[in-house]
XYZ file of C-alpha atoms in Angstrom:
318
model
C -76.137 44.628 -80.300
C -77.328 48.196 -79.714
C -76.211 51.013 -81.949
C -76.347 54.803 -81.754
C -77.143 56.812 -84.838
C -75.361 60.134 -85.210
C -76.443 62.077 -82.083
C -79.327 64.519 -82.385
C -77.046 67.341 -81.255
C -74.950 67.021 -84.421
C -75.253 70.104 -86.620
C -74.770 70.794 -90.325
C -71.228 70.117 -91.593
C -68.657 72.843 -91.105
C -65.991 72.810 -93.778
C -62.903 73.686 -91.780
C -63.134 71.975 -88.395
C -66.211 69.759 -88.401
C -67.471 71.415 -85.217
C -70.116 74.112 -85.296
C -70.134 76.875 -82.709
C -73.427 77.769 -81.063
C -74.468 81.318 -81.851
C -73.759 83.919 -79.229
C -76.856 84.777 -77.242
C -78.478 81.368 -77.640
C -79.451 79.459 -74.524
C -76.742 76.862 -75.145
C -74.124 79.533 -75.696
C -75.150 81.333 -72.534
C -74.926 78.119 -70.544
C -71.447 77.493 -71.881
C -70.278 80.948 -71.007
C -71.524 80.552 -67.453
C -69.822 77.217 -66.866
C -66.220 78.382 -66.499
C -64.420 77.072 -63.430
C -60.951 76.569 -64.883
C -58.043 78.467 -66.385
C -58.017 77.809 -70.126
C -54.544 79.232 -70.613
C -55.712 82.126 -72.753
C -57.976 80.369 -75.251
C -61.599 81.285 -75.829
C -64.069 78.484 -75.049
C -67.597 78.155 -76.403
C -70.353 75.546 -76.660
C -69.883 73.393 -79.764
C -71.739 70.699 -81.672
C -70.107 68.034 -83.836
C -71.054 68.117 -87.511
C -72.551 65.080 -89.208
C -69.653 65.056 -91.679
C -67.079 64.932 -88.903
C -69.012 62.234 -87.054
C -69.281 60.118 -90.205
C -65.574 60.518 -91.001
C -64.586 59.244 -87.571
C -67.243 56.661 -86.693
C -69.194 55.917 -89.863
C -72.955 56.310 -89.880
C -73.465 54.886 -86.392
C -71.600 53.883 -83.236
C -72.044 50.485 -81.676
C -72.326 50.728 -77.914
C -69.559 48.207 -77.242
C -67.195 50.013 -79.656
C -67.762 53.353 -77.913
C -67.378 51.703 -74.499
C -63.953 50.305 -75.425
C -62.765 53.822 -76.217
C -63.735 55.108 -72.786
C -60.447 55.267 -70.927
C -58.017 57.884 -69.770
C -54.244 57.836 -70.031
C -52.712 55.821 -67.183
C -49.235 54.495 -66.471
C -48.459 50.929 -65.476
C -47.883 49.978 -61.841
C -44.990 47.761 -62.944
C -43.280 49.930 -65.587
C -43.659 53.669 -64.866
C -42.931 54.724 -68.446
C -45.528 52.359 -69.971
C -49.060 53.489 -70.777
C -51.862 51.044 -70.006
C -54.505 50.039 -72.556
C -57.630 48.489 -71.078
C -59.604 47.363 -74.153
C -59.035 46.864 -77.867
C -59.541 49.892 -80.094
C -57.755 52.991 -78.739
C -54.269 51.570 -79.429
C -54.105 53.845 -82.509
C -54.008 56.802 -80.082
C -52.234 55.290 -77.076
C -49.369 53.679 -79.040
C -48.317 56.899 -80.854
C -48.408 58.812 -77.563
C -46.276 56.051 -76.038
C -43.816 56.339 -78.932
C -43.401 60.098 -78.494
C -43.129 59.703 -74.722
C -40.285 57.193 -75.058
C -38.570 59.342 -77.692
C -38.565 62.305 -75.303
C -37.278 60.128 -72.488
C -34.477 58.635 -74.597
C -33.410 62.013 -75.951
C -33.153 63.462 -72.452
C -30.613 60.880 -71.328
C -29.577 57.536 -72.741
C -28.748 56.405 -69.214
C -32.121 57.340 -67.721
C -33.626 54.565 -65.609
C -37.185 54.074 -66.817
C -38.300 52.351 -63.616
C -37.370 55.309 -61.428
C -39.797 57.825 -62.904
C -41.929 59.816 -60.466
C -45.611 60.672 -60.941
C -44.676 64.302 -61.670
C -42.155 63.224 -64.291
C -44.711 60.932 -65.963
C -47.201 63.769 -66.002
C -44.742 66.088 -67.737
C -43.711 63.390 -70.243
C -47.327 62.743 -71.202
C -48.033 66.442 -71.738
C -44.853 66.884 -73.780
C -45.759 63.889 -75.966
C -49.244 65.283 -76.564
C -47.831 68.690 -77.471
C -45.375 67.203 -79.974
C -48.190 65.306 -81.700
C -50.353 68.439 -81.891
C -47.460 70.478 -83.311
C -47.292 68.092 -86.280
C -51.055 68.357 -86.867
C -51.521 72.119 -86.535
C -52.830 73.940 -89.612
C -53.963 77.309 -88.213
C -54.652 77.098 -84.456
C -54.648 74.474 -81.721
C -58.183 73.359 -80.781
C -58.347 71.575 -77.427
C -61.536 69.563 -77.063
C -63.018 69.216 -73.576
C -66.348 68.339 -71.958
C -68.630 70.699 -70.093
C -68.753 68.546 -66.929
C -64.982 68.375 -66.748
C -64.633 72.136 -66.842
C -67.264 72.601 -64.165
C -65.733 70.092 -61.759
C -62.048 70.953 -62.100
C -61.932 72.903 -58.851
C -62.903 69.933 -56.685
C -61.194 67.159 -58.632
C -57.764 68.747 -58.837
C -57.408 69.613 -55.157
C -54.806 68.009 -52.930
C -55.670 65.868 -49.931
C -55.520 67.618 -46.578
C -56.210 65.135 -43.792
C -59.886 64.387 -44.488
C -60.985 61.978 -47.233
C -61.466 63.998 -50.426
C -64.917 65.080 -51.511
C -65.126 63.901 -55.119
C -67.858 65.156 -57.412
C -69.129 63.269 -60.432
C -66.373 63.427 -63.020
C -66.228 62.707 -66.726
C -68.422 59.630 -66.535
C -71.104 61.151 -64.333
C -70.613 58.803 -61.355
C -69.006 59.261 -57.943
C -65.922 56.997 -57.651
C -65.840 54.582 -54.694
C -63.739 55.380 -51.679
C -60.196 53.949 -52.040
C -58.264 53.873 -48.789
C -54.781 53.360 -50.200
C -52.016 55.360 -48.583
C -50.789 56.785 -51.879
C -54.235 57.972 -52.907
C -54.875 59.777 -49.610
C -51.346 61.017 -49.081
C -51.151 64.775 -48.627
C -49.945 66.569 -51.755
C -50.973 63.836 -54.224
C -53.338 65.063 -56.923
C -56.317 62.724 -57.281
C -55.730 62.345 -60.993
C -52.065 61.525 -60.385
C -53.254 58.891 -57.907
C -55.522 57.433 -60.566
C -52.541 57.195 -62.903
C -50.616 55.281 -60.244
C -53.516 52.835 -59.814
C -54.976 52.117 -63.273
C -56.577 48.914 -61.973
C -58.986 51.037 -59.944
C -60.063 52.783 -63.132
C -60.719 49.487 -64.877
C -63.143 48.336 -62.170
C -65.250 51.475 -62.411
C -68.473 51.110 -64.433
C -69.299 53.785 -66.963
C -72.631 55.354 -67.752
C -71.362 57.402 -70.725
C -73.198 57.117 -74.019
C -72.146 58.446 -77.399
C -74.938 61.011 -77.369
C -74.090 62.279 -73.888
C -70.414 62.604 -74.836
C -71.046 64.508 -78.076
C -73.668 66.727 -76.449
C -71.067 68.093 -73.997
C -68.235 68.719 -76.450
C -66.628 72.132 -76.699
C -63.188 73.357 -77.684
C -60.875 76.248 -76.915
C -58.530 77.759 -79.495
C -54.884 78.529 -78.762
C -52.310 80.155 -81.004
C -49.100 78.875 -79.416
C -47.968 75.487 -78.135
C -46.914 77.086 -74.843
C -50.578 77.880 -74.219
C -51.494 74.266 -74.939
C -48.886 72.988 -72.481
C -50.101 75.440 -69.839
C -53.686 74.283 -70.373
C -52.831 70.612 -69.827
C -50.637 71.404 -66.833
C -53.582 73.187 -65.195
C -56.225 70.716 -66.428
C -54.384 67.409 -66.402
C -57.625 65.550 -65.674
C -58.685 66.174 -69.288
C -56.140 63.483 -70.244
C -56.559 61.113 -67.295
C -60.338 61.092 -66.849
C -62.403 58.331 -68.419
C -62.818 60.203 -71.709
C -59.163 61.271 -71.913
C -58.148 59.186 -74.931
C -61.240 60.230 -76.896
C -60.714 63.892 -76.048
C -57.126 63.783 -77.294
C -58.292 62.084 -80.494
C -60.868 64.815 -81.072
C -58.259 67.464 -80.233
C -55.911 66.053 -82.883
C -58.685 65.933 -85.499
C -59.888 69.462 -84.751
C -56.355 70.863 -84.740
C -55.703 69.235 -88.110
C -59.037 70.339 -89.576
C -61.703 68.328 -91.346
C -60.924 69.482 -94.874
C -57.185 68.855 -94.466
C -57.851 65.305 -93.297
C -60.231 64.584 -96.168
C -57.733 65.923 -98.707
C -55.048 63.495 -97.493
C -57.199 60.355 -97.341
C -57.483 58.173 -100.432
C -61.094 57.242 -99.595
C -62.946 59.941 -97.622
C -65.948 57.617 -97.338
C -63.991 55.169 -95.172
C -64.290 55.929 -91.459
C -61.150 56.420 -89.369
C -62.447 53.962 -86.739
C -63.720 50.552 -87.820
C -67.457 50.452 -87.172
C -67.411 46.792 -86.053
C -64.104 46.232 -84.273
C -63.348 49.768 -83.080
C -59.721 49.780 -84.251
C -58.162 52.783 -85.957
C -57.326 52.919 -89.653
C -53.800 53.306 -91.029
C -54.703 56.884 -91.957
C -55.520 57.653 -88.309
C -52.305 56.029 -87.076
C -50.273 58.014 -89.619
C -52.033 61.207 -88.543
C -51.091 60.602 -84.919
C -47.484 59.753 -85.793
C -46.679 62.135 -88.647
C -49.433 64.759 -88.739
C -50.706 63.547 -92.145
C -53.786 61.328 -92.601
C -52.340 59.327 -95.500
C -53.476 55.692 -95.815
C -50.137 54.028 -96.621
C -46.789 53.528 -94.884
C -44.364 53.965 -97.788
C -42.449 57.176 -98.401
C -44.026 59.939 -100.469
C -46.170 59.087 -103.514
C -46.094 55.703 -105.248
C -47.621 54.475 -108.505
C -49.738 51.381 -107.862
C -51.383 49.888 -110.951
C -51.471 53.266 -112.669
C -52.935 55.042 -109.609
C -51.053 57.510 -107.420
C -51.105 56.452 -103.771
C -49.908 58.786 -101.033
C -47.680 57.611 -98.201
C -45.692 59.336 -95.485
C -43.977 62.569 -96.416
C -40.216 62.422 -95.808
């Protein structure tokens, strides 16, 4: 089974975030500045590289190809239950399930009599963004850091356009391929965003082969910083494809980790040498699940601090 060592683009560890910013004036920085092509909602975006320490914390010393492949999926809603998020492969449930929990909480708090099976695509879109924002609010330490990919930013203009009579011209998206032509009425209906159409037809996403590798993904990472949650919501409203494209789940995971900050995560974990994602099975640790649910990367599910055999073990803060 093939494995990827930490990508060559990974830089020296950065204490606070785990992502190092390319120096202004460098060729990489200049390329990033010229990419543009989308409204970032007020945040400054620059070319970034992931630190070895951050990479090791999340993945361990290396990523197995099949583990990385299982994490390649965007957020999509079920054809049969509009409020239900779809998980394609084992692994990313530690991200998808917490988002699902927040989404249902928002829906239940809005109205106890709300019919879940009558949700529209626009309503699902808003619920997903609201759930993401609530998770990030719990994780914020200083600023919100939204992680994106260079290709996504460059192709936003063509991918987010509405259909106007002719079949849409679709450029290579997050995975670097051109999706096949789907002739469904809903997909080609005027006024339907292509990424909303993908959410309505998750089966089409599952059939699409991916050519993403770990190195290609990490080589294109960048993030934008935002001070207020309103800016974050505006960003996702204008760049919804960041969540629904093939790398959507991974990008949200990296956004949560960067918003929390590397040093804050390490301080809350009982064993900083244990990776947040299992290097063999690809499932998330309890610390990662707790981070997504509560904003704290503690490894246990009990309340507060407990004495276990003379050792203090941290659980959820209540």
